[in-house]
mmCIF file of C-alpha atoms in Angstrom:
data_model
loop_
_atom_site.group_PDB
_atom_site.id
_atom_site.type_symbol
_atom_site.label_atom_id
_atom_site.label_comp_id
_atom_site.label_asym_id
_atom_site.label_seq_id
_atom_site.Cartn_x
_atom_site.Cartn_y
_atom_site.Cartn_z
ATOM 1 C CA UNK A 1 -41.748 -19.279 141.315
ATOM 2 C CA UNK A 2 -38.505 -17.659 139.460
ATOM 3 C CA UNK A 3 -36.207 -20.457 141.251
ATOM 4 C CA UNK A 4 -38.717 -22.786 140.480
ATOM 5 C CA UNK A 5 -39.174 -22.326 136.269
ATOM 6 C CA UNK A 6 -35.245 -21.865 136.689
ATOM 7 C CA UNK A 7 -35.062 -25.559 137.888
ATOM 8 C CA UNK A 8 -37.517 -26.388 135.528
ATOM 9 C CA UNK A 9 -35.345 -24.987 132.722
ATOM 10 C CA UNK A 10 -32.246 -26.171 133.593
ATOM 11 C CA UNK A 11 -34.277 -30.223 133.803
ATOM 12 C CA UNK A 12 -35.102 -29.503 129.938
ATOM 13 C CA UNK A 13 -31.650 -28.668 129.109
ATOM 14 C CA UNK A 14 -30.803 -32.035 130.400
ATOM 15 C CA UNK A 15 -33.874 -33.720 129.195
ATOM 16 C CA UNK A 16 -32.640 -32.708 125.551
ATOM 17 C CA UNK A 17 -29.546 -33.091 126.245
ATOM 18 C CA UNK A 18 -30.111 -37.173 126.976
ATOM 19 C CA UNK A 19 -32.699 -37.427 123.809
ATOM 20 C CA UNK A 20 -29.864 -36.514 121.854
ATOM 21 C CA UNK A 21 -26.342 -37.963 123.055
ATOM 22 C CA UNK A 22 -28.154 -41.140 124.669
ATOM 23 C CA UNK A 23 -30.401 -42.245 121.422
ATOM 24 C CA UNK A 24 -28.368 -45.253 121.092
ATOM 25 C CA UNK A 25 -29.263 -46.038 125.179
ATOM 26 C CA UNK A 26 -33.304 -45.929 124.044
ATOM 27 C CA UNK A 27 -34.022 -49.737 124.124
ATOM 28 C CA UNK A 28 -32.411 -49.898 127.679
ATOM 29 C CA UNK A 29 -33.781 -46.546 129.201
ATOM 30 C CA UNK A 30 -37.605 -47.479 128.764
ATOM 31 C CA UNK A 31 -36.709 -51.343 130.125
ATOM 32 C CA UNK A 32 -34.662 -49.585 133.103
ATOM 33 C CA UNK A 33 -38.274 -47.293 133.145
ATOM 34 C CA UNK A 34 -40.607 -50.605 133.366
ATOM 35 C CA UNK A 35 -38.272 -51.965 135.760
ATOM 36 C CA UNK A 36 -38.888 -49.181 138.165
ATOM 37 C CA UNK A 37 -42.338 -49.452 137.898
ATOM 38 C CA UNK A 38 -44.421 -49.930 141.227
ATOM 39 C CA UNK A 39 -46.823 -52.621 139.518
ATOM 40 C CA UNK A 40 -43.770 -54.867 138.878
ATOM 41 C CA UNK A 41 -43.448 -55.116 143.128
ATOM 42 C CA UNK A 42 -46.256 -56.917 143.082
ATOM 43 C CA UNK A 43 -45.856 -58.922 140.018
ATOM 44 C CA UNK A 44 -42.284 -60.180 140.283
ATOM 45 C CA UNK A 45 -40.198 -59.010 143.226
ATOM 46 C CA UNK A 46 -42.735 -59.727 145.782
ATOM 47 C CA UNK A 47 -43.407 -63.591 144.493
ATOM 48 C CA UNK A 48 -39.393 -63.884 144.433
ATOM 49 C CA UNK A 49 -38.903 -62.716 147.644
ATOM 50 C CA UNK A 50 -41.867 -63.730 149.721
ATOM 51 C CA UNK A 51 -41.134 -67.674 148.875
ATOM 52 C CA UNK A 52 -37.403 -67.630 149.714
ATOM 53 C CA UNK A 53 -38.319 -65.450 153.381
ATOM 54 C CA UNK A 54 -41.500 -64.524 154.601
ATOM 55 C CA UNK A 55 -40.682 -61.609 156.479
ATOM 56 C CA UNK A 56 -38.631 -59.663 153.656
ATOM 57 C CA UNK A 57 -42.063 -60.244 151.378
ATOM 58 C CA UNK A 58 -44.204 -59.212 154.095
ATOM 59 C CA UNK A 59 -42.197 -56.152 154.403
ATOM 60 C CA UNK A 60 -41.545 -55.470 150.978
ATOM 61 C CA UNK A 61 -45.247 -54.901 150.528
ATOM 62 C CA UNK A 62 -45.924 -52.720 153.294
ATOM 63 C CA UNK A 63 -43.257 -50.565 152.577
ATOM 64 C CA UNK A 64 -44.228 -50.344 148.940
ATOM 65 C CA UNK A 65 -47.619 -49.895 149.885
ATOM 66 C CA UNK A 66 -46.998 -47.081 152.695
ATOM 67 C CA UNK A 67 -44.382 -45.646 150.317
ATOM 68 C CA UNK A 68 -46.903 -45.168 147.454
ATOM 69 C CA UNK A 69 -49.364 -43.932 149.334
ATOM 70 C CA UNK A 70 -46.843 -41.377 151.137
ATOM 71 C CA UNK A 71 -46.232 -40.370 147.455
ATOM 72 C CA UNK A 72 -49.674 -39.948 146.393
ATOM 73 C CA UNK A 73 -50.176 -37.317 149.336
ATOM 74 C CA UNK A 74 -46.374 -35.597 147.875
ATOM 75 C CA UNK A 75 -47.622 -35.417 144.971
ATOM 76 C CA UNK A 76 -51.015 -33.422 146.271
ATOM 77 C CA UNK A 77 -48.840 -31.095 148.434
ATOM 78 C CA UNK A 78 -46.034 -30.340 145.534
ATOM 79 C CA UNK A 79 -48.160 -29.614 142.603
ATOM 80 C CA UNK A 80 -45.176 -30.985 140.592
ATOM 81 C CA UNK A 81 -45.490 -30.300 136.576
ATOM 82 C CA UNK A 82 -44.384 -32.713 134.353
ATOM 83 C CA UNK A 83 -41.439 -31.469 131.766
ATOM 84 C CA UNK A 84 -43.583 -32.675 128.454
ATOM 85 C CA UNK A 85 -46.690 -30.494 129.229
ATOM 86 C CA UNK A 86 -44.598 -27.784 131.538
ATOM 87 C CA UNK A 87 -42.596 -26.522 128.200
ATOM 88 C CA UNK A 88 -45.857 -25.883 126.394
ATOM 89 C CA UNK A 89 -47.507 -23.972 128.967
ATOM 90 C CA UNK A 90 -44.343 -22.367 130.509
ATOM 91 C CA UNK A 91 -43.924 -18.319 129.468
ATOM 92 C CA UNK A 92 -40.327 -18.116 130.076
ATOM 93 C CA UNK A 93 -38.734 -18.623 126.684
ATOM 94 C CA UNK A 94 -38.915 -15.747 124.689
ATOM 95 C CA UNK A 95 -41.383 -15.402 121.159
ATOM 96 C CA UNK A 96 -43.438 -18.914 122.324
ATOM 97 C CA UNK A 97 -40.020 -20.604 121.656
ATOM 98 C CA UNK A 98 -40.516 -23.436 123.793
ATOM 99 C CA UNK A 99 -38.253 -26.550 123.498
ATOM 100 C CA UNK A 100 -39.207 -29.959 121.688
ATOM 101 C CA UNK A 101 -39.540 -32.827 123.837
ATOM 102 C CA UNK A 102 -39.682 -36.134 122.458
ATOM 103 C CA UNK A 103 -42.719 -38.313 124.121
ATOM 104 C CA UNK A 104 -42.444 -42.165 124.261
ATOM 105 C CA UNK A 105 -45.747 -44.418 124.922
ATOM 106 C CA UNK A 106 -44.933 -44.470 128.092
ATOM 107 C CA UNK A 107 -44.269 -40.397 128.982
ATOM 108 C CA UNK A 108 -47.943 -40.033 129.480
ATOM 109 C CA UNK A 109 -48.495 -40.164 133.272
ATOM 110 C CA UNK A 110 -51.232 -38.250 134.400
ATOM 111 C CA UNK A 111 -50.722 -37.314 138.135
ATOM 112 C CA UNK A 112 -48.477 -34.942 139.454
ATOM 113 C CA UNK A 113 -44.795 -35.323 138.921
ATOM 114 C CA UNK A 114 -42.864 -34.687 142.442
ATOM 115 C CA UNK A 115 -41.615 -36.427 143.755
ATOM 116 C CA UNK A 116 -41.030 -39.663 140.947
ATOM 117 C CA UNK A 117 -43.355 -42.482 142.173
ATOM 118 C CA UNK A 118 -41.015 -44.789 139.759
ATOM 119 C CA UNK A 119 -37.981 -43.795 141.612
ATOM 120 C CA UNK A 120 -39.293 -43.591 144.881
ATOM 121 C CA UNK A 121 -40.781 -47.515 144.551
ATOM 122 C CA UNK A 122 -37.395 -48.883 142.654
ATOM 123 C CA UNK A 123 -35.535 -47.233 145.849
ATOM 124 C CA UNK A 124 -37.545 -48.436 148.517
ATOM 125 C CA UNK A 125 -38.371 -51.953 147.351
ATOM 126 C CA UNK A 126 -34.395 -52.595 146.433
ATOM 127 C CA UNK A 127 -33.152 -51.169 149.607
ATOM 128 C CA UNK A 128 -35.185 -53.969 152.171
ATOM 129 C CA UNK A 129 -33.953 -57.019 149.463
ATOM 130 C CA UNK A 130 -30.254 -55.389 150.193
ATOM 131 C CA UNK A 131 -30.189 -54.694 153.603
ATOM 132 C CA UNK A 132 -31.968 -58.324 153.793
ATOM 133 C CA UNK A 133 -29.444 -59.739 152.211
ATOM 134 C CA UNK A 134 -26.814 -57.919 154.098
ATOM 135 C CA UNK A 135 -28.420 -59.059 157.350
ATOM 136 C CA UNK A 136 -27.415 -62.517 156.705
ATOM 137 C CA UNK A 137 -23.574 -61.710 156.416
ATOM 138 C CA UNK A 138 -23.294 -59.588 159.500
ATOM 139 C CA UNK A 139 -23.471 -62.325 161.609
ATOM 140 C CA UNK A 140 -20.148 -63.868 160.233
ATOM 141 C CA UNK A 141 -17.624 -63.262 162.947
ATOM 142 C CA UNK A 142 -14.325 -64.555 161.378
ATOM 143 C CA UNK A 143 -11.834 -63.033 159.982
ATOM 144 C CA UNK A 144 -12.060 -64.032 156.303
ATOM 145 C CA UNK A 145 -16.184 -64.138 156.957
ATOM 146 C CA UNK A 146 -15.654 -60.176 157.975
ATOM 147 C CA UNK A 147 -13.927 -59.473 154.469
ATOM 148 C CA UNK A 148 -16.162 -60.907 152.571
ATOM 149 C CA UNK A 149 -19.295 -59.402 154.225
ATOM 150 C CA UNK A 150 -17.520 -56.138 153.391
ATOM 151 C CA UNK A 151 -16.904 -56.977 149.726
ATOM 152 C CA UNK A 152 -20.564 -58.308 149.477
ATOM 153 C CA UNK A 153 -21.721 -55.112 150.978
ATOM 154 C CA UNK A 154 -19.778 -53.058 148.504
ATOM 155 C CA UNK A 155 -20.883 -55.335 145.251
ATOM 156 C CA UNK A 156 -24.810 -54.839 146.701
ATOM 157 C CA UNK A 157 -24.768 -51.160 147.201
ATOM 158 C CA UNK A 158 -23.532 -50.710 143.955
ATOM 159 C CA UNK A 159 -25.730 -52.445 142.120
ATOM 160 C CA UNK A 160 -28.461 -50.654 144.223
ATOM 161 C CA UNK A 161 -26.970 -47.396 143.034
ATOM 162 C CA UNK A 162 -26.860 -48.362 139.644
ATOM 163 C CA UNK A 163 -30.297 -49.447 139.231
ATOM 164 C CA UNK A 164 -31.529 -46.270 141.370
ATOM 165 C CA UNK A 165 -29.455 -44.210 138.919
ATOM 166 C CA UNK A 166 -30.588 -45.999 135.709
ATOM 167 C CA UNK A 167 -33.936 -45.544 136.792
ATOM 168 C CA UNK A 168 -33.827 -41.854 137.307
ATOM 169 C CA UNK A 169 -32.304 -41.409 134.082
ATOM 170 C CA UNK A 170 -34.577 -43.047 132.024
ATOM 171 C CA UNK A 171 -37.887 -41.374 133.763
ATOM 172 C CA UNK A 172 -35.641 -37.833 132.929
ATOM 173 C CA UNK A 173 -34.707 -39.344 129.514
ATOM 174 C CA UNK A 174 -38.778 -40.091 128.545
ATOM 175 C CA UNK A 175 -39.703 -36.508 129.298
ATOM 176 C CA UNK A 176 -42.047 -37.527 132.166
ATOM 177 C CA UNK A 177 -39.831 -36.346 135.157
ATOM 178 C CA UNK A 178 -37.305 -33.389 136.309
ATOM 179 C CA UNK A 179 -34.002 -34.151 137.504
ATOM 180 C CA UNK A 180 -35.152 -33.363 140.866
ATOM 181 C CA UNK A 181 -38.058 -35.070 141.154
ATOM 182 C CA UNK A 182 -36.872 -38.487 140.828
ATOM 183 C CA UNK A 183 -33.705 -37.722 143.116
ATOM 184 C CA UNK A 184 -36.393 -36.539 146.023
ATOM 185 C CA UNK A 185 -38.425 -40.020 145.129
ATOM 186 C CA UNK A 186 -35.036 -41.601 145.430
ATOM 187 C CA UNK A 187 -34.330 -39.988 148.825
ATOM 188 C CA UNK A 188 -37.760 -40.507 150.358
ATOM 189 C CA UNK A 189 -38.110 -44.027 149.075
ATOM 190 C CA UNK A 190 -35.154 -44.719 151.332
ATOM 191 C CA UNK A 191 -36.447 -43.248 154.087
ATOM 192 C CA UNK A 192 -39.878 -44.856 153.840
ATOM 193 C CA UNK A 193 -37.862 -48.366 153.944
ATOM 194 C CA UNK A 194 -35.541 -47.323 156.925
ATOM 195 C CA UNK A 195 -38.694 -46.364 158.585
ATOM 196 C CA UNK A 196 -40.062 -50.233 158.250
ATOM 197 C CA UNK A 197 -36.670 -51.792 159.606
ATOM 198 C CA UNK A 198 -37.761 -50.880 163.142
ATOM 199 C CA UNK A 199 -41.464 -51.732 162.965
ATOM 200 C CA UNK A 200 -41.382 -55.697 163.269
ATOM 201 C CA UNK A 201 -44.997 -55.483 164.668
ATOM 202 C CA UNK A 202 -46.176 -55.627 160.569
ATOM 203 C CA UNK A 203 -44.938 -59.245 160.675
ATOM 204 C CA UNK A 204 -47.477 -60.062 163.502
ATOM 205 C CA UNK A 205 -50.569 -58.229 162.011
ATOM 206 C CA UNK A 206 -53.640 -59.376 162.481
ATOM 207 C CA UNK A 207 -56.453 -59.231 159.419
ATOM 208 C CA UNK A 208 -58.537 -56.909 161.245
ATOM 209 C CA UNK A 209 -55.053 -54.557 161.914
ATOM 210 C CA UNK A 210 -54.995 -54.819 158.119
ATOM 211 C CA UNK A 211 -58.198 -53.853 157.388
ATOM 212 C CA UNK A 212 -57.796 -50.446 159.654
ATOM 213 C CA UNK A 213 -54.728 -49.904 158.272
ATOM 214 C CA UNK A 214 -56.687 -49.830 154.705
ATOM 215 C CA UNK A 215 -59.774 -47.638 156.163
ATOM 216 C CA UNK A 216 -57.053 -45.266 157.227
ATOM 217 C CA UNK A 217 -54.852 -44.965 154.450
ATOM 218 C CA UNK A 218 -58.018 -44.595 152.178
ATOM 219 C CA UNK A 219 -60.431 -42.372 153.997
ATOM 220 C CA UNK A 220 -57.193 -39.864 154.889
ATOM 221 C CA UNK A 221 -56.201 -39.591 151.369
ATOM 222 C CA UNK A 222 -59.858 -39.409 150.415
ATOM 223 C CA UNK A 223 -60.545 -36.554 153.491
ATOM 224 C CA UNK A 224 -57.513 -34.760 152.143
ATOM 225 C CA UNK A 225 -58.682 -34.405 148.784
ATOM 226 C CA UNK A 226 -62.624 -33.670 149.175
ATOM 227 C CA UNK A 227 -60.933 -30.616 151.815
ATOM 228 C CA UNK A 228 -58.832 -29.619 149.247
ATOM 229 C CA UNK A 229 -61.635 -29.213 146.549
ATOM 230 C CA UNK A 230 -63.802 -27.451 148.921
ATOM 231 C CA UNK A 231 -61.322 -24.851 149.200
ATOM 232 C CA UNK A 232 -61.550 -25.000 145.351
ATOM 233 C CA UNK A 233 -58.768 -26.208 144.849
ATOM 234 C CA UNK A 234 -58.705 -29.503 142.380
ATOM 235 C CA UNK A 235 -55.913 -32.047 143.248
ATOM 236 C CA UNK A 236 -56.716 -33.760 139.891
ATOM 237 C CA UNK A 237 -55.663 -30.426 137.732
ATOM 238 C CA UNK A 238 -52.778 -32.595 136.356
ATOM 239 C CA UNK A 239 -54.933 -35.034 134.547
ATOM 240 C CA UNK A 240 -56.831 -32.589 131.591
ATOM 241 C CA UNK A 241 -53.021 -31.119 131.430
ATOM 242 C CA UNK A 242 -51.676 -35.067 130.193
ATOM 243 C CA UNK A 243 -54.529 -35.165 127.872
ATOM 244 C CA UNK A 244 -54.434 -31.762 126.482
ATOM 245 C CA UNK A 245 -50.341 -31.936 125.957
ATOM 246 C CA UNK A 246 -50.096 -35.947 124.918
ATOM 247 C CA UNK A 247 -48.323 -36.579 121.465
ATOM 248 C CA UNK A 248 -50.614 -39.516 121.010
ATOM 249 C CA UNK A 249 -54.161 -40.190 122.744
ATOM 250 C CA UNK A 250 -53.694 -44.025 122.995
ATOM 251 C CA UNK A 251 -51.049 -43.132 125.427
ATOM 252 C CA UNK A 252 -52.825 -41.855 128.288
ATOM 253 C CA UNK A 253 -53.899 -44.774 130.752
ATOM 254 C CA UNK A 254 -56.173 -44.419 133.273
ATOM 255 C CA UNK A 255 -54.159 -46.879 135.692
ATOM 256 C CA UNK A 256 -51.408 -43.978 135.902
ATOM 257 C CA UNK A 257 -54.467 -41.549 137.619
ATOM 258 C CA UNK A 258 -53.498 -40.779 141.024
ATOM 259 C CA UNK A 259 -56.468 -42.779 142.356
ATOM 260 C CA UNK A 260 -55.506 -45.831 140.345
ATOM 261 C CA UNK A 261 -52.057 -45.916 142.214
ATOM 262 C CA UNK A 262 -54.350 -45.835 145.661
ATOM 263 C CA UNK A 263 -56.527 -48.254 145.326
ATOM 264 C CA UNK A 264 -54.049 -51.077 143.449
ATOM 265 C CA UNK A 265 -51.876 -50.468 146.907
ATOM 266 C CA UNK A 266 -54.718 -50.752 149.167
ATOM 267 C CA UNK A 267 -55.796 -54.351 146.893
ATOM 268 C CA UNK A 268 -52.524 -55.290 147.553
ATOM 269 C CA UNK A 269 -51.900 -54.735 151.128
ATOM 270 C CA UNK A 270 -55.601 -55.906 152.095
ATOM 271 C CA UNK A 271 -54.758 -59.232 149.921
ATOM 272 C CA UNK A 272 -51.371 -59.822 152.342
ATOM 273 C CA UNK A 273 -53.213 -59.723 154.920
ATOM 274 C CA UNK A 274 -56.130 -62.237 154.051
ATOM 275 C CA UNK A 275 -53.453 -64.230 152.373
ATOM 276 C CA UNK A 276 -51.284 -64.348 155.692
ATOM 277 C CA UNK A 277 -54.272 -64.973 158.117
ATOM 278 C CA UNK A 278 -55.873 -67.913 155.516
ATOM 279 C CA UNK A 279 -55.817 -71.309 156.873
ATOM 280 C CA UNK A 280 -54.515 -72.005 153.678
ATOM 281 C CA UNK A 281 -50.930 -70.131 154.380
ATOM 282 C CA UNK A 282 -50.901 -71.835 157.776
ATOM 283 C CA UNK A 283 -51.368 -74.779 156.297
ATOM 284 C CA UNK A 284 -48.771 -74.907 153.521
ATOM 285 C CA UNK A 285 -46.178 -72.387 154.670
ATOM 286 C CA UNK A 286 -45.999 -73.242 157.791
ATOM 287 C CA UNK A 287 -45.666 -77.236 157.681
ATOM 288 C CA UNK A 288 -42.980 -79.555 157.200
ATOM 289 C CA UNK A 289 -42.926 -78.826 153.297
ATOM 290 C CA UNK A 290 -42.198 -74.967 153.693
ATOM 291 C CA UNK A 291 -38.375 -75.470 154.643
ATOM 292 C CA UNK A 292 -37.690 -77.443 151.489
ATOM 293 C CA UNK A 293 -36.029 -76.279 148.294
ATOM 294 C CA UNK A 294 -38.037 -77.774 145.796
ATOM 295 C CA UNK A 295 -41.009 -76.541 147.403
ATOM 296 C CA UNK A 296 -39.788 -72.904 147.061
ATOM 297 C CA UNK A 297 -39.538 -73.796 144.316
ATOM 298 C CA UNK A 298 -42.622 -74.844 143.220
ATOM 299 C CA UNK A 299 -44.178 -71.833 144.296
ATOM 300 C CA UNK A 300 -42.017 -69.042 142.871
ATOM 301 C CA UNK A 301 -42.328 -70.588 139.082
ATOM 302 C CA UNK A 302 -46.205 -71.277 140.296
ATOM 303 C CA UNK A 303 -46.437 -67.452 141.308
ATOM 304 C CA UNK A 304 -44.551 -66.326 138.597
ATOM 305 C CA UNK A 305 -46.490 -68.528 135.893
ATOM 306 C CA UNK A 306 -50.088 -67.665 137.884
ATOM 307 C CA UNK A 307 -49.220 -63.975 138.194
ATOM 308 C CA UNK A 308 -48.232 -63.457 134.474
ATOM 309 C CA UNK A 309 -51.962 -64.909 133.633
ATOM 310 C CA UNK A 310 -53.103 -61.946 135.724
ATOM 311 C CA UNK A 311 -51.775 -59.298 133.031
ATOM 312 C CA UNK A 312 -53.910 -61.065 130.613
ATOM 313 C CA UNK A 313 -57.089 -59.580 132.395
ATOM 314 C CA UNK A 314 -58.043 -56.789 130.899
ATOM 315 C CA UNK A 315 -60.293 -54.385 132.811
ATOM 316 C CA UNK A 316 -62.889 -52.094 131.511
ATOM 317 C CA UNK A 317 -62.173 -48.613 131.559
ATOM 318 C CA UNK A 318 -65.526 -46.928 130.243
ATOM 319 C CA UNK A 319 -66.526 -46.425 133.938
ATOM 320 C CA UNK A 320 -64.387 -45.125 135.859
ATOM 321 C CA UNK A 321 -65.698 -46.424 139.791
ATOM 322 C CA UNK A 322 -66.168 -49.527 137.962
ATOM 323 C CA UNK A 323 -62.662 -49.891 136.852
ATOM 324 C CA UNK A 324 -61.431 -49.058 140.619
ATOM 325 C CA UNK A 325 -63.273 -51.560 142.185
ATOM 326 C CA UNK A 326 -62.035 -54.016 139.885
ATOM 327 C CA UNK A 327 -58.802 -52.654 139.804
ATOM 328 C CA UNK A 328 -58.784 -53.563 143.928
ATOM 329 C CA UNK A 329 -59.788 -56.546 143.778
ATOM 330 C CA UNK A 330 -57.461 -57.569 140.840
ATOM 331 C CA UNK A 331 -54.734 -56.454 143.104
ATOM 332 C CA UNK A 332 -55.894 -58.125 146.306
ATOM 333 C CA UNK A 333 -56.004 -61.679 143.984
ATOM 334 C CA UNK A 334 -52.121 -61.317 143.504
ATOM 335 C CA UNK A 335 -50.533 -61.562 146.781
ATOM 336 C CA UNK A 336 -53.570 -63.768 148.251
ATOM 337 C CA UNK A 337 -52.046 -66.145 145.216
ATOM 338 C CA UNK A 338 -48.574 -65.611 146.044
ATOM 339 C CA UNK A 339 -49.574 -65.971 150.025
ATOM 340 C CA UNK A 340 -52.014 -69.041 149.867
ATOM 341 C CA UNK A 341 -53.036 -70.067 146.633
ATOM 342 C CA UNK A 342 -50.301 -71.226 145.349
ATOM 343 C CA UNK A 343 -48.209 -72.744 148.114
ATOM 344 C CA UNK A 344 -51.304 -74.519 149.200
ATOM 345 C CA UNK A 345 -51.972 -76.083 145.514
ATOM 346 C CA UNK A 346 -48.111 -77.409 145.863
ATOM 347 C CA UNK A 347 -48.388 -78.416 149.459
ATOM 348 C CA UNK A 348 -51.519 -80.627 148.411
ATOM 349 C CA UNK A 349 -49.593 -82.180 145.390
ATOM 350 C CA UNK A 350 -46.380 -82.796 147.099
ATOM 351 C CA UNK A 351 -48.489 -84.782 149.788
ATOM 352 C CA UNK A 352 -50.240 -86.665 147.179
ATOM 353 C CA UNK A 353 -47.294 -87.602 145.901
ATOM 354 C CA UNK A 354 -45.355 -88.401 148.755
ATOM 355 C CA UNK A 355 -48.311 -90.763 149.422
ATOM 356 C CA UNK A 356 -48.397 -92.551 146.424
ATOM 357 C CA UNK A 357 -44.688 -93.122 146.834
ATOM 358 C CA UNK A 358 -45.420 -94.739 150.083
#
């Protein structure tokens, strides 16, 4: 516990120390903060990724998916505090002298904070689009080819670093993570999405492997926590501590509950795989339209555009098994759309068109 509140010290020395040299850096901290944010996976990287290769979006999701969910249960096991409510509860500083944080609209998360979910999905998700993009280079034999593959590898990495780094920075900089927690979500992000570049069988799997795959990633997490709390112990002590110690009320959101993050990824993952087993997706992606450009296209602005639309739906939060149903099958609707939907809807009008022109 004494190594622990000495780590935990040391994180608000350099939380404070960033809300006061790095002011300036604000406006570009929170973006770097939204940009690491799991819900943008399945908004924009997967609908980029998934039209120009199937298999990198197929495993972007799982790995996102597993990776969340691998977080959640982290997050159970660590009983991480987060820095804005651990300074006013903390009894190490002397006379109640406990540091001022500043909170931002979005410091407010209300599960546990080890390791950083933020960090943890940026790492993952960006490390299978570079080592995709890496793969293609490898194969270049020549000499010339070999020298640039190296340079391209260097320029990638980088930038992966950067925007790993920029990421945990800003979730230390809003008060909502320790220094350590989002360099352990960093770590274990990677590993999660090393893990999932020797399991090709995900690009083969069936709906009903799918559907077990859901059962099992919801009733273990679901087992784990109902065992928990009849040992009385309450895996959801972190969410009275966000509302008690929240500069402003309107900030807490229920979608940052650890059970929100669970069933969004399980929406998700379960929408793949209807999506990839859909007559529709055999249809469009796999006929003689799916290896042209402008039918790529098509369906990332189409995703994009459709996907957008999506944040427009507001669900109701009054009930809370209400919103969670809702909140799954919101999530299922946007890869089915990425997945089906959409390419479908362009497959039809490019055939329409290419029989009026005949």
């Amino acid at each position: 516990c004494i190594k622990m509140d000495l780590l935990h010290s040391n994180g608000v020395l350099i939380i404070q120390h960033l809300q006061r040299d790095y002011r300036a850096y604000q406006d570009f901290l929170n973006f770097m903060s939204h940009v690491g944010d799991p819900r943008n996976i399945f908004s924009i990287y997967f609908p980029l990724c998934f039209q120009l290769n199937q298999v990198v979006g197929t495993k972007m999701i799982w790995v996102a998916v597993i990776g969340d969910w691998f977080n959640l249960i982290f997050k159970w096991i660590l009983f991480g505090h987060r820095p804005y409510w651990w300074v006013q509860e903390t009894m190490i500083y002397p006379n109640q002298s406990s540091p001022c944080l500043e909170q931002f609209p979005i410091t407010c998360e209300t599960g546990p904070g080890s390791p950083s979910g933020h960090a943890m999905g940026s790492s993952c998700v960006w490390y299978v689009m570079v080592t995709a993009a890496l793969s293609y280079t490898v194969r270049w034999k020549d000499k010339s080819a070999v020298t640039l593959h190296r340079l391209t590898w260097s320029f990638l990495w980088s930038i992966f670093w950067i925007i790993q780094i920029s990421v945990c920075i800003s979730r230390v900089f809003i008060a909502t993570h320790f220094p350590h927690q989002v360099v352990l979500g960093v770590f274990a992000g990677i590993l999660v999405a090393e893990a999932f570049e020797h399991t090709p069988a995900i690009q083969t799997a069936s709906l009903r492997m799918y559907i077990k795959t859901n059962l099992f990633l919801f009733i273990f997490a679901l087992g784990f926590y109902l065992s928990l709390k009849l040992l009385d112990i309450d895996l959801l002590w972190s969410v009275p501590k966000a509302k008690k110690w929240c500069a402003n009320p309107d900030w807490i959101n229920i979608d940052t509950t650890p059970f929100a993050g669970l069933v969004r990824n399980l929406g998700a993952l379960f929408g793949l795989g209807l999506g990839i087993n859909s007559e529709m997706f055999i249809t469009s992606c796999k006929g003689k339209n799916s290896c042209k450009i402008s039918f790529r296209i098509l369906c990332i602005a189409a995703s994009l555009a459709t996907l957008q639309l999506y944040n427009f739906i507001k669900i109701p939060t009054h009930t809370e098994y209400l919103f969670y149903i809702l909140s799954f099958c919101k999530s299922a609707a946007m890869p089915l759309t990425v997945v089906a939907l959409v390419p479908y809807c362009v497959h039809s009008l490019m055939r329409t068109t290419e029989k009026k022109l005949d």
